[in-house]
Coordinates of N, CA and C in Angstrom, one line a residue:
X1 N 7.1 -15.6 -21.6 CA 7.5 -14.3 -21.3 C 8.8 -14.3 -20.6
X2 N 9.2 -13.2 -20.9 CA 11.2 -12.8 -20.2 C 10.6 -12.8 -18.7
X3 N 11.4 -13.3 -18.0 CA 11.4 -13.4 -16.1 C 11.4 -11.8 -15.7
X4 N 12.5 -11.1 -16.6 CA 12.8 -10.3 -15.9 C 11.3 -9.1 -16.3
X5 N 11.1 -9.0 -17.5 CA 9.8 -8.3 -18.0 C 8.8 -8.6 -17.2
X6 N 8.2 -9.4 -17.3 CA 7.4 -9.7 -16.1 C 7.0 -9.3 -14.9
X7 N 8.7 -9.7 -14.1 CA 8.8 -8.4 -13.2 C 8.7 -7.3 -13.1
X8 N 9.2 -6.3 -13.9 CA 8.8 -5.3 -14.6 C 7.5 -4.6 -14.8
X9 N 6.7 -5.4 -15.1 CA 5.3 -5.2 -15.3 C 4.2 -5.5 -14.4
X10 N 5.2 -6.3 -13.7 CA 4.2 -6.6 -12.0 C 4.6 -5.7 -10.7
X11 N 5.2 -6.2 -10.3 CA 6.1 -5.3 -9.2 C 6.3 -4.4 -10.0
X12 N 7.1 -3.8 -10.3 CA 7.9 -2.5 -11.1 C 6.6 -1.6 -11.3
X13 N 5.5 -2.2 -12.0 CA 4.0 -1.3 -12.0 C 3.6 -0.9 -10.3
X14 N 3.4 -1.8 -9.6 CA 3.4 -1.8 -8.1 C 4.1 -0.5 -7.7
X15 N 5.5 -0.6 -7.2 CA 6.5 0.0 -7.0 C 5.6 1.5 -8.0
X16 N 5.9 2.2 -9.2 CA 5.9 3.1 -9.8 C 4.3 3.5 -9.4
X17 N 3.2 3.0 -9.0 CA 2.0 3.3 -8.9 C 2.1 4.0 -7.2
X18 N 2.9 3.2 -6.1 CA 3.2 3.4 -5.0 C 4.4 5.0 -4.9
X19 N 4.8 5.2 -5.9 CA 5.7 6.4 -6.0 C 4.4 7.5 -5.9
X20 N 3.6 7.4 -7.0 CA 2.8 8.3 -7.7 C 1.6 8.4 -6.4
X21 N 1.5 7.1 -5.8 CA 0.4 8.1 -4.4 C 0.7 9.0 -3.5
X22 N 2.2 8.4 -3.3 CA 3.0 8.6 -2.2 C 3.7 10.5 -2.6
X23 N 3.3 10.5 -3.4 CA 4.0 12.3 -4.2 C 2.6 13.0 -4.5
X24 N 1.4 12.2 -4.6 CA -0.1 13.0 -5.2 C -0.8 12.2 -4.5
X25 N -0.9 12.6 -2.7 CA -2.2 12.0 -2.2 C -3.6 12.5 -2.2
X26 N -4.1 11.5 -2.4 CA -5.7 12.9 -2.0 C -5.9 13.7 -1.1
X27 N -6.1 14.9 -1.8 CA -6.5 15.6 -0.7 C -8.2 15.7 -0.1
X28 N -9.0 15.8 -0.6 CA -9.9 15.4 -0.1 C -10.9 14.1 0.2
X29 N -11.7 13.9 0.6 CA -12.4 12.6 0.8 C -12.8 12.3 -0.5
X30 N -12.9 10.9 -1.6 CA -13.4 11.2 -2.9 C -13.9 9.5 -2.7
X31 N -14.4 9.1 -4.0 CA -15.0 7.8 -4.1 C -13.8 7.2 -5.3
X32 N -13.0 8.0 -5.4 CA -12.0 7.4 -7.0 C -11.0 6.8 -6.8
X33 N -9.9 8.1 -6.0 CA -8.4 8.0 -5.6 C -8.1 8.3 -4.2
X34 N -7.4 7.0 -3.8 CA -7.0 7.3 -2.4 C -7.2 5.8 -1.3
X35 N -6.7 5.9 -0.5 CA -7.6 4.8 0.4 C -8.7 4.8 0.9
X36 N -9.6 4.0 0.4 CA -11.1 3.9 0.7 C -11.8 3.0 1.3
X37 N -11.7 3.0 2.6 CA -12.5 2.1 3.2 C -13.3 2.7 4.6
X38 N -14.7 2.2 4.7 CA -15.6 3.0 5.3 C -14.8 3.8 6.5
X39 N -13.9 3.3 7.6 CA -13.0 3.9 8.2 C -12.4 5.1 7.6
X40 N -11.8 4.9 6.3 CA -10.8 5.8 6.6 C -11.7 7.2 5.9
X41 N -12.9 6.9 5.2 CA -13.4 7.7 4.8 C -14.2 8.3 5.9
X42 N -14.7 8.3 6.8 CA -15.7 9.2 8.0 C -15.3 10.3 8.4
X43 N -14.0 11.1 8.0 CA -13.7 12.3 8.0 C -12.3 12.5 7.7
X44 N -12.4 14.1 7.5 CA -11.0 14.4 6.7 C -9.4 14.3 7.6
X45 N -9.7 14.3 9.1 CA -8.4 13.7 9.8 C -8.0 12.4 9.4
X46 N -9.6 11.4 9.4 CA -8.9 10.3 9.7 C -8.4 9.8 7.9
X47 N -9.3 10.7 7.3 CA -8.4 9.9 5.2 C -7.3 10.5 5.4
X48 N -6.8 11.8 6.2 CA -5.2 12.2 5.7 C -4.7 11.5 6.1
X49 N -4.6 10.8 7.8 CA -3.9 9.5 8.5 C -4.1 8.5 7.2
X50 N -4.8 8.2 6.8 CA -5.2 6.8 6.5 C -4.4 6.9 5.2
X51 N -5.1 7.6 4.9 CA -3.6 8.1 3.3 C -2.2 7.9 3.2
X52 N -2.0 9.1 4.5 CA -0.2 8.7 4.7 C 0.3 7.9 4.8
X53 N -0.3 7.2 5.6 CA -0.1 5.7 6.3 C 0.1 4.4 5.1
X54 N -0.9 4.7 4.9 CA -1.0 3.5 3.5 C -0.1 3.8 3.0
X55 N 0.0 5.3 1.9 CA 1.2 5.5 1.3 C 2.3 5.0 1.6
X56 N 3.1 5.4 2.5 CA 4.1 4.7 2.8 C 4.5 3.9 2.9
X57 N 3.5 3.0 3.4 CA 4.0 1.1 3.8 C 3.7 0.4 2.7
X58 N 2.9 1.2 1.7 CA 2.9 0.7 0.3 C 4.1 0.3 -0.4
X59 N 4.7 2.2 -0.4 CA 5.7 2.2 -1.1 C 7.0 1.6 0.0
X60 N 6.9 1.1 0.5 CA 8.1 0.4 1.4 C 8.3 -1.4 0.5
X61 N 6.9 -1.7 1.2 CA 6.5 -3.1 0.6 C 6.6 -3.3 -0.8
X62 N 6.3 -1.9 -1.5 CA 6.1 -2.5 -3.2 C 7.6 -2.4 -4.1
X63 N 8.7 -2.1 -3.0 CA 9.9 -1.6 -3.1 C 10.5 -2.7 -3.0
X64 N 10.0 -3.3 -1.7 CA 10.7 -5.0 -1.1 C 9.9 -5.9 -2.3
X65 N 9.1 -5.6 -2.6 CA 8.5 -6.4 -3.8 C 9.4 -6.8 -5.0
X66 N 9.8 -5.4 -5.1 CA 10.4 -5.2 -6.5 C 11.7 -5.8 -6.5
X67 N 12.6 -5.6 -5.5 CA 13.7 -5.6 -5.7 C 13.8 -7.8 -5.1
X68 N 13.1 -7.9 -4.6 CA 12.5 -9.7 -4.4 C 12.5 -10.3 -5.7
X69 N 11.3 -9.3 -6.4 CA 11.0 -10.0 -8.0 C 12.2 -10.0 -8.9
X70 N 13.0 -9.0 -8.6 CA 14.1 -8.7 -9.5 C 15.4 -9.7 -9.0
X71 N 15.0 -10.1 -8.2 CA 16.6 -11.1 -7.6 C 15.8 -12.6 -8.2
X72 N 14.6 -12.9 -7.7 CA 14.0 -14.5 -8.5 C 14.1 -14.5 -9.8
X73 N 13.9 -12.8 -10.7 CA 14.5 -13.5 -12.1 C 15.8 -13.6 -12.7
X74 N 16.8 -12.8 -11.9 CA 17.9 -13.1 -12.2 C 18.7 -14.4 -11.4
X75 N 18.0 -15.0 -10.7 CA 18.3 -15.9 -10.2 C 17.7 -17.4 -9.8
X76 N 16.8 -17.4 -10.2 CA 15.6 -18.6 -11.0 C 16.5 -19.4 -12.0
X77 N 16.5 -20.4 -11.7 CA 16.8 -21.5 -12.6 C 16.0 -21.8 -13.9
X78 N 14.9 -21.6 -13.1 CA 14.0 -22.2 -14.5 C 12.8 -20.2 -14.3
X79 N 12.1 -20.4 -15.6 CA 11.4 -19.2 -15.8 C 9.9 -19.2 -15.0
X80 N 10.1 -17.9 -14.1 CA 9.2 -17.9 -13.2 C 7.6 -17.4 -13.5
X81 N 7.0 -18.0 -13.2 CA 5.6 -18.2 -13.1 C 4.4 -16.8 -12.3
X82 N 4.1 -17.4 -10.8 CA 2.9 -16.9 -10.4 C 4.1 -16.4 -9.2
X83 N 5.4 -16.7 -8.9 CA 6.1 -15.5 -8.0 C 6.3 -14.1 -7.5
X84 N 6.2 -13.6 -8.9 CA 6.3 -12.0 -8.2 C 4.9 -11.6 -8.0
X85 N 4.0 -12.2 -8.9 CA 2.3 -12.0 -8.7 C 2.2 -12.3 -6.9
X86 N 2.7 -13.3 -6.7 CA 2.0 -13.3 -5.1 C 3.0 -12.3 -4.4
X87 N 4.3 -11.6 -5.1 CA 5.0 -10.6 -3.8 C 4.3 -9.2 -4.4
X88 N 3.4 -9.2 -5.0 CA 2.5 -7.8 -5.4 C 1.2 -8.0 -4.4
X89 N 0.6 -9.3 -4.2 CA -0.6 -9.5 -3.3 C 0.0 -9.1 -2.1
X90 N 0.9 -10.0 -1.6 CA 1.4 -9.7 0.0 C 1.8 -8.2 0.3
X91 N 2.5 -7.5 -0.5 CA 2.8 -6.4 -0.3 C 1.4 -5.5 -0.3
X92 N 0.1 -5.6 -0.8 CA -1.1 -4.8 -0.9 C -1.6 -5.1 0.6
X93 N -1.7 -6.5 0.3 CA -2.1 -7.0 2.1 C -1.6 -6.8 3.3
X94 N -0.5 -6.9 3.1 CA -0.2 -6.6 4.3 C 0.4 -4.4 4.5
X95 N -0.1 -4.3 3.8 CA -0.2 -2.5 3.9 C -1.6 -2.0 4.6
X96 N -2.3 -3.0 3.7 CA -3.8 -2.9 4.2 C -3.9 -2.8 5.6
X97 N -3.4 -4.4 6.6 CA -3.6 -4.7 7.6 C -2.9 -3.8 8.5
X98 N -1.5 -3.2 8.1 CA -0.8 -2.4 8.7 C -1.8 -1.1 8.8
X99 N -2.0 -0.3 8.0 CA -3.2 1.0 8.1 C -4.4 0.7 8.5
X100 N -5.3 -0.9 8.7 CA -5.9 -0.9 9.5 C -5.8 -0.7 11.1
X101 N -4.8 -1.1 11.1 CA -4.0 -1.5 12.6 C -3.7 0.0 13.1
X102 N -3.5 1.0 12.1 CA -3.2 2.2 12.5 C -4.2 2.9 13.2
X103 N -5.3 2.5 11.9 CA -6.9 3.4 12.1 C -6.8 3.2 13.7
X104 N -7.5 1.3 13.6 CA -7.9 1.2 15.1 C -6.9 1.3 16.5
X105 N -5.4 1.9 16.3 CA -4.9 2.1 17.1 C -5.1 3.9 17.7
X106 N -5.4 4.5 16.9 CA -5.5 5.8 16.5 C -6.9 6.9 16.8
X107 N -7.6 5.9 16.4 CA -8.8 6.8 16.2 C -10.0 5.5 16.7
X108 N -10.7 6.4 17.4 CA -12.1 5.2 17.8 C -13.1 5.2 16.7
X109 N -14.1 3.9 17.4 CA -15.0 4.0 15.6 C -16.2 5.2 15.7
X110 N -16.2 5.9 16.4 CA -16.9 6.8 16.3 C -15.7 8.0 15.2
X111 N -14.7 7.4 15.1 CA -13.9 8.4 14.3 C -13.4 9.9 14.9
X112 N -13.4 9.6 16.0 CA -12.5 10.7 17.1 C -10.9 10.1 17.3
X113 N -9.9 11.1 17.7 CA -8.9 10.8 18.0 C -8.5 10.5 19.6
X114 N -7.9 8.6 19.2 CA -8.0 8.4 20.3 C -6.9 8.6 21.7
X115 N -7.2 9.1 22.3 CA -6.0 10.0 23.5 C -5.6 9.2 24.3
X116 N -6.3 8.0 24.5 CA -5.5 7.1 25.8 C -4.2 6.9 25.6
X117 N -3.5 6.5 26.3 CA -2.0 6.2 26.5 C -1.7 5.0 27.1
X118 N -0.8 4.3 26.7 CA -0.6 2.8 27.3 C 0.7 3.2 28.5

């Protein structure tokens, strides 16, 4: 398979999937579409946070993704393999961990907003 297609179809899917949350988030709490995890689902403050949030760092990451995947195939010596597949993983993960980090900086696990101040 073309290096550059590839990318295309990995990242580039990434990237264009990360447009499309980031312009049509959920609006309500659902089991389908959106970010779903027992946190961000316990009420409708904390899925809009948890929504935006993701959204974003998604589309940031799946952007840094793309444009990563698109410089290793035009710049790859030889034809690249399992590369942009792991900058599609890292970019999911570490969005994850970033909007976890939000939840628990944000909101307590009772799912109240949290007011302390450092």
């Amino acid at each position: 398979m073309d290096s550059l297609i590839y990318v295309l179809t990995t990242n580039g899917l990434l990237f264009l999937l990360s447009i499309i949350f980031w312009k049509f988030p959920p609006k309500k709490i659902n089991n389908l579409y959106g970010y779903r995890t027992f946190k961000a689902m316990q009420n409708q403050q904390i899925w809009d946070f948890a929504n935006n949030n993701f959204n974003k760092t998604l589309l940031v990451y799946a952007g840094l993704s793309f444009l990563g995947g698109l410089v290793l195939a035009n710049f790859s010596a030889k034809e690249i393999t399992w590369e942009p597949m792991v900058l599609v993983m890292l970019s999911i993960i570490v969005s994850i961990i970033k909007t976890e980090r939000a939840l628990s900086d944000n909101f307590t696990e009772e799912g109240k907003k949290n007011n302390s101040t450092f």
